[in-house]
């Protein structure tokens, strides 16, 4: 019997006395309104069919159900809602087995937990990641999951939104069996369903296992701390606690109410914005579609990394982890040895932490070749340069690359600020050159700016994006301009923070205010951590061309002149006592800052945390408007993705553009005028409407 209706997202057919209910909502079978309606209809078919004694619920394509349809979350939800579908599964007189593969996340896992049994294909990813979107599971996830796992395991899984594998799910008793990847999942599920012999076995009828109350309380506290007391984490914990102390129906209703409140909260809005911006960012721009042929990535199996310093070693580790062959080139055997040692220590740490096996490390290291001999890079499909940040050095290196790389190889620079076109011009093939700006540590940070030079061809850029995805990164395309997207905005922000130092704030005031807003670290603590000498060197290089009328804060230069280069020298904006982790403020620094104010004739006035936050954020927002107007950033959302992933901007604020859109436009424009006034000559005020009216 087939009731496949091409217009529905759910198809059914009966085989061997079992009704197979198949969800077909490509690409990931999101539990949209159409899917929910289709499931309700399928359950009626099941109940009405005397030949069917059980059902199998399965997803077509690459996944079971990867989650709810987030696009619906900003509006009133269409009936039937997911809890009603799950209630209907539980009320159905015949058992239903969920057959999982690909992803069973969020609403997908909740749907599966509403069934009478679950079998999963090896490789399935499961989890309740709702808190990462500022909400909690709203269809019984916080009630059914702990009935199987116990609260001690459920708390980190739900409060941190951790994903887990099919094997872990089996250990947690969340699935009843794991089947091999190449077996017929549907057939196995049918056998399992027949084995139930009509028995219903609802998780809701089970009790939450008894566990040590003190340990549960400690797990809760640790989850709250890790989640920075975000409303979603607080609500998730409370819903989990309900599971052990309230009747199922009552706890379920409270979970749904909390979900409904959070769904429309500002944090959830911000996190959904970032979720969609992240997806959008990795897509090539629409105009490339017209030249689809030209935008096909070039082959990509072997990467040469030039320079085995901090970044080069990190990039090599990332590439080895993605099963690419790596040729690492340094200028001297000593420098090469030091670079290889960096990579080796990384692997030793991973093995010690139980994250990699010795065999995996051997396999990775077997793909690594170290060399000081330029002709060795001829095998590379992509060459990534990560030598000193100096234009002349990079141009010399690119002339060498040009001489030895094979025709058609993609040539990338990891420069932070330098002009990609000036580097490309050192070769005879600027069309093959692009920027690949990794973030430190390069094997950890997900962000990758893919920088389009004036001559870079679409297929070269497509290869950059592809490499980024293969390395598990979030590649964001941008155009060549000083600092690209991230460093350019961060510079504007840091500059404004320096103005505030001169006007009356101390470094700790600015850092406290920005951390209070949610930045991972304050700007002066960050500066100390990365070393002040990098900025000092850049400032010296720019001194000759700097407009003397420009407002220029020289506090950093004076700190560096006194040997205060940041954390590595024991002192910078703060003092770092030996053996002490936390920085201390310093009378010398205060005197130096007060001097700077006096030289400029400023009577120091304290600034409130709110004033500091708004000025600093507005500086970022203004630069974002300029970047978008100049076409350096292709989409406003890309700017938010870059700031959230590379610069510690709080995700629950959605990024500077999203933040700006939540403000009153008239106030923002008024504040921008004031900011332009106080920032003086050289400050360019952008037209914020480009950001505010998407
Ligand atoms: P680093 O000083 O740790 O490493 C540079 C390496 O390049 C050294 O090992 C040096 O021996 C090698 N090198 C220099 N000239 C060479 C040549 N002619 N041939 C072969 N190797 C040569 O520097 P780091 O921090 O790794 O930076 C490298 C690049 O990455 C710079 O352009 C920097 O701006 C950029 N970058 C740095 C980030 C960071 O946080 N450190 C973040 C993002 C980009």
PDB file of C-alpha atoms in Angstrom, residues 104-220:
ATOM      1  CA  UNK A 104      18.657  14.035  15.126  1.00  0.00           C
ATOM      2  CA  UNK A 105      18.948  17.422  16.760  1.00  0.00           C
ATOM      3  CA  UNK A 106      16.600  19.662  18.735  1.00  0.00           C
ATOM      4  CA  UNK A 107      13.012  19.016  17.686  1.00  0.00           C
ATOM      5  CA  UNK A 108      14.282  15.987  15.737  1.00  0.00           C
ATOM      6  CA  UNK A 109      15.606  14.305  18.870  1.00  0.00           C
ATOM      7  CA  UNK A 110      12.479  15.295  20.804  1.00  0.00           C
ATOM      8  CA  UNK A 111      10.370  13.615  18.127  1.00  0.00           C
ATOM      9  CA  UNK A 112      12.501  10.471  18.407  1.00  0.00           C
ATOM     10  CA  UNK A 113      12.247  10.473  22.227  1.00  0.00           C
ATOM     11  CA  UNK A 114       8.450  10.539  21.861  1.00  0.00           C
ATOM     12  CA  UNK A 115       8.587   7.217  19.987  1.00  0.00           C
ATOM     13  CA  UNK A 116       8.547   3.771  21.585  1.00  0.00           C
ATOM     14  CA  UNK A 117      12.077   2.827  20.531  1.00  0.00           C
ATOM     15  CA  UNK A 118      14.991   4.280  18.607  1.00  0.00           C
ATOM     16  CA  UNK A 119      17.672   2.724  16.493  1.00  0.00           C
ATOM     17  CA  UNK A 120      20.505   4.828  15.100  1.00  0.00           C
ATOM     18  CA  UNK A 121      22.944   4.352  12.289  1.00  0.00           C
ATOM     19  CA  UNK A 122      26.611   4.691  13.305  1.00  0.00           C
ATOM     20  CA  UNK A 123      27.702   8.276  12.647  1.00  0.00           C
ATOM     21  CA  UNK A 124      24.377   9.878  13.620  1.00  0.00           C
ATOM     22  CA  UNK A 125      24.799  13.157  15.543  1.00  0.00           C
ATOM     23  CA  UNK A 126      22.287  13.710  18.327  1.00  0.00           C
ATOM     24  CA  UNK A 127      21.711  16.575  20.718  1.00  0.00           C
ATOM     25  CA  UNK A 128      19.514  19.307  22.094  1.00  0.00           C
ATOM     26  CA  UNK A 129      21.392  22.464  21.002  1.00  0.00           C
ATOM     27  CA  UNK A 130      18.489  24.843  21.774  1.00  0.00           C
ATOM     28  CA  UNK A 131      20.368  26.905  24.396  1.00  0.00           C
ATOM     29  CA  UNK A 132      22.894  27.897  21.750  1.00  0.00           C
ATOM     30  CA  UNK A 133      19.949  29.611  20.047  1.00  0.00           C
ATOM     31  CA  UNK A 134      18.745  31.305  23.236  1.00  0.00           C
ATOM     32  CA  UNK A 135      15.796  28.948  23.767  1.00  0.00           C
ATOM     33  CA  UNK A 136      15.172  25.610  25.495  1.00  0.00           C
ATOM     34  CA  UNK A 137      13.769  22.394  24.056  1.00  0.00           C
ATOM     35  CA  UNK A 138      10.028  23.009  23.882  1.00  0.00           C
ATOM     36  CA  UNK A 139       8.658  19.571  22.994  1.00  0.00           C
ATOM     37  CA  UNK A 140       9.546  17.504  26.023  1.00  0.00           C
ATOM     38  CA  UNK A 141      13.321  17.258  25.538  1.00  0.00           C
ATOM     39  CA  UNK A 142      14.012  18.434  29.080  1.00  0.00           C
ATOM     40  CA  UNK A 143      11.533  15.859  30.437  1.00  0.00           C
ATOM     41  CA  UNK A 144      12.132  12.715  28.400  1.00  0.00           C
ATOM     42  CA  UNK A 145      15.940  12.912  28.089  1.00  0.00           C
ATOM     43  CA  UNK A 146      16.684  12.865  31.857  1.00  0.00           C
ATOM     44  CA  UNK A 147      14.274   9.934  32.328  1.00  0.00           C
ATOM     45  CA  UNK A 148      16.839   7.895  30.402  1.00  0.00           C
ATOM     46  CA  UNK A 149      20.175   9.570  31.179  1.00  0.00           C
ATOM     47  CA  UNK A 150      19.603  10.802  34.732  1.00  0.00           C
ATOM     48  CA  UNK A 151      19.967  14.472  35.629  1.00  0.00           C
ATOM     49  CA  UNK A 152      23.738  14.361  36.145  1.00  0.00           C
ATOM     50  CA  UNK A 153      24.277  13.586  32.475  1.00  0.00           C
ATOM     51  CA  UNK A 154      21.280  15.572  31.234  1.00  0.00           C
ATOM     52  CA  UNK A 155      22.390  18.879  32.790  1.00  0.00           C
ATOM     53  CA  UNK A 156      25.555  19.397  30.703  1.00  0.00           C
ATOM     54  CA  UNK A 157      23.929  17.911  27.590  1.00  0.00           C
ATOM     55  CA  UNK A 158      20.984  20.306  27.671  1.00  0.00           C
ATOM     56  CA  UNK A 159      22.492  23.361  29.406  1.00  0.00           C
ATOM     57  CA  UNK A 160      25.498  23.431  27.075  1.00  0.00           C
ATOM     58  CA  UNK A 161      23.686  22.117  24.027  1.00  0.00           C
ATOM     59  CA  UNK A 162      26.338  19.396  23.639  1.00  0.00           C
ATOM     60  CA  UNK A 163      26.091  17.051  20.663  1.00  0.00           C
ATOM     61  CA  UNK A 164      26.773  13.347  21.029  1.00  0.00           C
ATOM     62  CA  UNK A 165      27.295  10.345  18.807  1.00  0.00           C
ATOM     63  CA  UNK A 166      25.115   7.287  18.268  1.00  0.00           C
ATOM     64  CA  UNK A 167      27.494   5.215  20.405  1.00  0.00           C
ATOM     65  CA  UNK A 168      27.267   7.723  23.256  1.00  0.00           C
ATOM     66  CA  UNK A 169      23.484   7.767  22.840  1.00  0.00           C
ATOM     67  CA  UNK A 170      23.483   3.984  23.277  1.00  0.00           C
ATOM     68  CA  UNK A 171      25.485   4.302  26.514  1.00  0.00           C
ATOM     69  CA  UNK A 172      23.051   6.983  27.674  1.00  0.00           C
ATOM     70  CA  UNK A 173      20.133   4.602  26.881  1.00  0.00           C
ATOM     71  CA  UNK A 174      18.694   7.202  24.503  1.00  0.00           C
ATOM     72  CA  UNK A 175      18.776   4.709  21.628  1.00  0.00           C
ATOM     73  CA  UNK A 176      18.093   0.981  21.831  1.00  0.00           C
ATOM     74  CA  UNK A 177      20.530  -0.141  19.156  1.00  0.00           C
ATOM     75  CA  UNK A 178      23.214   1.182  16.833  1.00  0.00           C
ATOM     76  CA  UNK A 179      23.455  -0.341  13.375  1.00  0.00           C
ATOM     77  CA  UNK A 180      26.369  -0.220  10.961  1.00  0.00           C
ATOM     78  CA  UNK A 181      26.467   2.483   8.346  1.00  0.00           C
ATOM     79  CA  UNK A 182      26.172   0.264   5.291  1.00  0.00           C
ATOM     80  CA  UNK A 183      23.200  -1.817   6.484  1.00  0.00           C
ATOM     81  CA  UNK A 184      19.578  -1.101   5.511  1.00  0.00           C
ATOM     82  CA  UNK A 185      18.410   1.152   8.352  1.00  0.00           C
ATOM     83  CA  UNK A 186      14.752   0.923   7.410  1.00  0.00           C
ATOM     84  CA  UNK A 187      14.809  -2.896   7.281  1.00  0.00           C
ATOM     85  CA  UNK A 188      16.507  -3.033  10.688  1.00  0.00           C
ATOM     86  CA  UNK A 189      13.936  -0.655  12.134  1.00  0.00           C
ATOM     87  CA  UNK A 190      11.098  -2.779  10.705  1.00  0.00           C
ATOM     88  CA  UNK A 191      12.551  -5.889  12.377  1.00  0.00           C
ATOM     89  CA  UNK A 192      12.850  -3.951  15.632  1.00  0.00           C
ATOM     90  CA  UNK A 193       9.253  -2.706  15.329  1.00  0.00           C
ATOM     91  CA  UNK A 194       7.939  -6.245  14.743  1.00  0.00           C
ATOM     92  CA  UNK A 195       9.948  -7.427  17.749  1.00  0.00           C
ATOM     93  CA  UNK A 196       7.944  -5.091  19.985  1.00  0.00           C
ATOM     94  CA  UNK A 197       4.862  -7.258  19.280  1.00  0.00           C
ATOM     95  CA  UNK A 198       2.494  -4.335  19.661  1.00  0.00           C
ATOM     96  CA  UNK A 199       3.942  -3.182  23.028  1.00  0.00           C
ATOM     97  CA  UNK A 200       3.956   0.575  23.679  1.00  0.00           C
ATOM     98  CA  UNK A 201       6.938   1.735  25.775  1.00  0.00           C
ATOM     99  CA  UNK A 202       6.685   5.411  26.407  1.00  0.00           C
ATOM    100  CA  UNK A 203       9.593   7.221  28.057  1.00  0.00           C
ATOM    101  CA  UNK A 204       7.105   9.544  29.784  1.00  0.00           C
ATOM    102  CA  UNK A 205       5.936   6.590  31.925  1.00  0.00           C
ATOM    103  CA  UNK A 206       9.446   6.041  33.302  1.00  0.00           C
ATOM    104  CA  UNK A 207      10.815   7.726  36.433  1.00  0.00           C
ATOM    105  CA  UNK A 208      13.883   9.978  36.472  1.00  0.00           C
ATOM    106  CA  UNK A 209      16.635   7.803  38.047  1.00  0.00           C
ATOM    107  CA  UNK A 210      17.509   8.719  41.648  1.00  0.00           C
ATOM    108  CA  UNK A 211      20.963  10.358  41.965  1.00  0.00           C
ATOM    109  CA  UNK A 212      22.996  12.194  44.608  1.00  0.00           C
ATOM    110  CA  UNK A 213      21.272  15.562  45.222  1.00  0.00           C
ATOM    111  CA  UNK A 214      24.532  17.336  46.073  1.00  0.00           C
ATOM    112  CA  UNK A 215      26.162  16.217  42.850  1.00  0.00           C
ATOM    113  CA  UNK A 216      23.121  17.379  40.880  1.00  0.00           C
ATOM    114  CA  UNK A 217      23.275  20.798  42.553  1.00  0.00           C
ATOM    115  CA  UNK A 218      26.992  21.071  41.742  1.00  0.00           C
ATOM    116  CA  UNK A 219      26.372  20.108  38.102  1.00  0.00           C
ATOM    117  CA  UNK A 220      23.683  22.793  37.928  1.00  0.00           C
TER     118      UNK A 220
END
